[in-house]
Amino acid sequence: MKLNLRKMYRNMSPAVRTSFWFTICNFLQRGIALFTVPVFTRLLTTQEYGICNVYFTWAEIFIVFTSLQIPYEGLNNGLIRYEEDKDGYTSAAAGLILVITLLVSGVYLLLRNPIDRMTGLNGMIMKLMFIQLLFNPPLMLWLNRERFDFRYRWPVAVTVISTVLNPVISIIAVCNTRYKAEARIIGSVLTQSFFGFLVLCMLIYRGKVFFKKEYWHFALRFNLPLIFYYLSQLILNQADRVMINFFEGSGKAALYSMAYTAATIMMLLVSAVNGTFAPWMYRKLKQGQAKDIRRVAGGLCFLIAGATLAMSAFAPDLLRIMATEEYREAIWIIPPVSASVFFIFLYMMFANVEMYFDENRGILVISIVCSVANLILNGIFIPVCGYMAAGWTTLFCYGLLTIFHYLLMKRARRKNQISDAIFPGKLFLAVSFCVIGLSCVILVVYRWNILRYGILILEAGVLLILRKKLAGIWRQMGKGDKKHEK
């Protein structure tokens, strides 16, 4: 039977088509970022390259405080709550972020010297950062708003153009100045600020709302308790590398970072799936259709589990592509870190429900507990067992975080008098044990390529057998959403 790709594409639901294109964009962004790493390491000195990495790390931290991460869960929940005025809520959210960013910028100007010393960045670079902090959130607001309504053409075009322009402008700038670190940063700032400014003007023009007390109050009440949740995620993602560098040196930290980067390529798939699943699930919760959520969530759980195990089995080949032979021993870290991504997927699904029912304070508490646990376990086991222990402490902490989120989600369900289970808990538990057990098995068979490839072939066969069921799940996510297609 001839495969008609064009017909298959036309028959995709808006939700699936949107997820497909955003996934392509995510892979393009990650691919170009990886491709340009060897370019910039050759154009910049070690010190200059280090300054750039420090800048992007601090920008990631500062944006939590200046945007409160409103463009993400705060936007989705606001669009559900104020469905009759989505443009107004989006423009009001942009106005709120703009005001907060200007206030934080004012605090920086008052305390410039101590903040510069704390970050290790000079005043010029910090000013560039605040320009980026000003215009990056409106761009993310617009992208996620379009994704919420299953519109993808313009977001994909803007993402592709900005993804290509960013390294091109940066390389040109670096090659034409002696201030190479600043030039690398300027390329990123210029690209994001250009599109961010245009989008900001468009959002305010469409919504015609800069300030509305009800919208600002909801956004602040929803997102403020989540600040430490987002910071805890940074700790879970970054603290292990910092502590490995402290206890074992930069060489081991580099090995761990390479393994972590390879394993978390899976996060592209997880983010793409959750980006489509979350808005669909919010609509189903609003309609009281928990049964549909259970069915889809169970299928997605199998899909992510299979991808996780495939990533672990493919690890030796992946490292040969990404790095030199000196990084070979990093393969032993990939299975536990890949399994951690599976648990990230699970707890993100639970957290979506918690945020829908406004359980933000509970999210804050469990996030802090698991972040502290990660720091303590790394402090104990890295000096005793070596840097590879960080992969297993990461897996343990994400497993613990998933359990806490599941319990908090069940409490939110009871408080809101939902009798039906939202997720298939027993199925999730069984698949979780299988992921952990098979990850350990894959570690054992790394020395026998025939067994590794056998696992990959087996997974491909299972995927082929279940293809119709998986296609049915994607169609289920798109039911009733044709009206959103533009």
Coordinates of N, CA, C and O in Angstrom, one line a residue, residues 225-236 347 351 354-355 359-374 397 400-401 404-405 408:
P225 N 4.1 32.2 43.9 CA 4.5 31.0 44.6 C 5.4 30.1 43.9 O 6.0 29.2 44.5
L226 N 5.4 30.2 42.5 CA 6.2 29.3 41.7 C 7.6 29.7 41.5 O 8.4 28.9 40.9
I227 N 8.0 30.9 42.0 CA 9.4 31.3 41.7 C 10.4 30.3 42.2 O 11.3 29.9 41.5
F228 N 10.2 29.8 43.5 CA 11.1 28.9 44.0 C 11.0 27.5 43.4 O 12.0 26.7 43.4
Y229 N 9.8 27.2 42.8 CA 9.7 26.0 42.0 C 10.6 26.0 40.8 O 11.3 25.1 40.5
Y230 N 10.6 27.2 40.1 CA 11.5 27.3 38.9 C 12.9 27.3 39.3 O 13.8 26.7 38.6
L231 N 13.2 28.0 40.4 CA 14.6 28.0 40.9 C 15.1 26.6 41.3 O 16.2 26.2 41.0
S232 N 14.2 25.9 41.9 CA 14.5 24.5 42.3 C 14.8 23.6 41.1 O 15.7 22.7 41.1
Q233 N 14.1 23.9 39.9 CA 14.4 23.2 38.7 C 15.8 23.5 38.2 O 16.6 22.6 37.7
L234 N 16.2 24.8 38.4 CA 17.6 25.1 38.0 C 18.6 24.4 38.9 O 19.7 23.9 38.4
I235 N 18.3 24.3 40.2 CA 19.2 23.5 41.1 C 19.3 22.1 40.7 O 20.4 21.5 40.6
L236 N 18.2 21.4 40.4 CA 18.2 20.0 40.0 C 18.9 19.8 38.7 O 19.6 18.8 38.4
Y347 N 6.0 13.9 36.2 CA 5.6 14.9 37.2 C 5.1 16.2 36.5 O 4.3 16.9 37.1
A351 N 1.9 18.0 37.6 CA 1.9 19.5 37.9 C 0.9 20.3 37.1 O 0.4 21.3 37.5
E354 N -2.2 20.2 39.0 CA -2.0 21.0 40.2 C -2.2 22.5 39.9 O -2.8 23.2 40.7
M355 N -1.5 22.9 38.8 CA -1.6 24.3 38.5 C -3.0 24.7 38.0 O -3.4 25.8 38.3
E359 N -2.8 24.7 43.0 CA -2.0 24.1 44.1 C -0.6 24.6 44.1 O 0.3 23.8 44.4
N360 N -0.4 25.8 43.8 CA 1.0 26.3 43.6 C 1.9 26.3 44.9 O 3.1 26.1 44.8
R361 N 1.3 26.5 46.0 CA 2.1 26.5 47.3 C 2.6 25.1 47.6 O 3.7 24.9 48.0
G362 N 1.8 24.1 47.3 CA 2.3 22.7 47.5 C 3.4 22.4 46.5 O 4.4 21.7 46.9
I363 N 3.3 22.9 45.3 CA 4.4 22.7 44.3 C 5.7 23.3 44.8 O 6.8 22.7 44.7
L364 N 5.5 24.5 45.4 CA 6.7 25.2 45.9 C 7.4 24.3 47.0 O 8.6 24.1 47.0
V365 N 6.6 23.8 47.9 CA 7.2 23.0 49.1 C 7.9 21.8 48.6 O 9.1 21.6 49.0
I366 N 7.3 21.0 47.7 CA 7.9 19.8 47.3 C 9.1 20.0 46.4 O 10.1 19.2 46.4
S367 N 9.1 21.1 45.7 CA 10.3 21.5 44.8 C 11.5 21.8 45.7 O 12.6 21.4 45.4
I368 N 11.3 22.6 46.7 CA 12.4 22.9 47.6 C 12.9 21.7 48.3 O 14.1 21.5 48.4
V369 N 12.0 20.8 48.8 CA 12.4 19.6 49.5 C 13.3 18.7 48.6 O 14.4 18.3 49.0
C370 N 12.9 18.5 47.3 CA 13.7 17.7 46.4 C 15.0 18.4 46.0 O 16.0 17.7 45.8
S371 N 15.0 19.7 45.9 CA 16.3 20.4 45.5 C 17.3 20.2 46.7 O 18.5 20.0 46.4
V372 N 16.8 20.4 47.9 CA 17.7 20.2 49.1 C 18.2 18.8 49.1 O 19.4 18.6 49.4
A373 N 17.3 17.8 48.9 CA 17.7 16.4 48.9 C 18.8 16.2 47.8 O 19.8 15.4 48.1
N374 N 18.7 16.8 46.7 CA 19.7 16.6 45.6 C 21.0 17.2 46.1 O 22.1 16.5 45.8
C397 N 16.1 11.8 42.9 CA 15.4 13.0 43.3 C 14.2 13.3 42.3 O 13.2 13.7 42.8
L400 N 11.5 10.9 43.4 CA 10.9 11.4 44.6 C 10.0 12.6 44.3 O 8.8 12.7 44.8
L401 N 10.4 13.5 43.4 CA 9.6 14.6 43.0 C 8.3 14.1 42.3 O 7.2 14.7 42.5
F404 N 5.8 12.9 45.0 CA 5.2 14.0 45.7 C 4.2 14.7 44.8 O 3.1 15.1 45.3
H405 N 4.5 14.9 43.6 CA 3.5 15.5 42.7 C 2.3 14.7 42.5 O 1.2 15.2 42.4
L408 N 0.2 15.2 45.6 CA -0.4 16.5 45.6 C -1.5 16.6 44.5 O -2.5 17.3 44.8

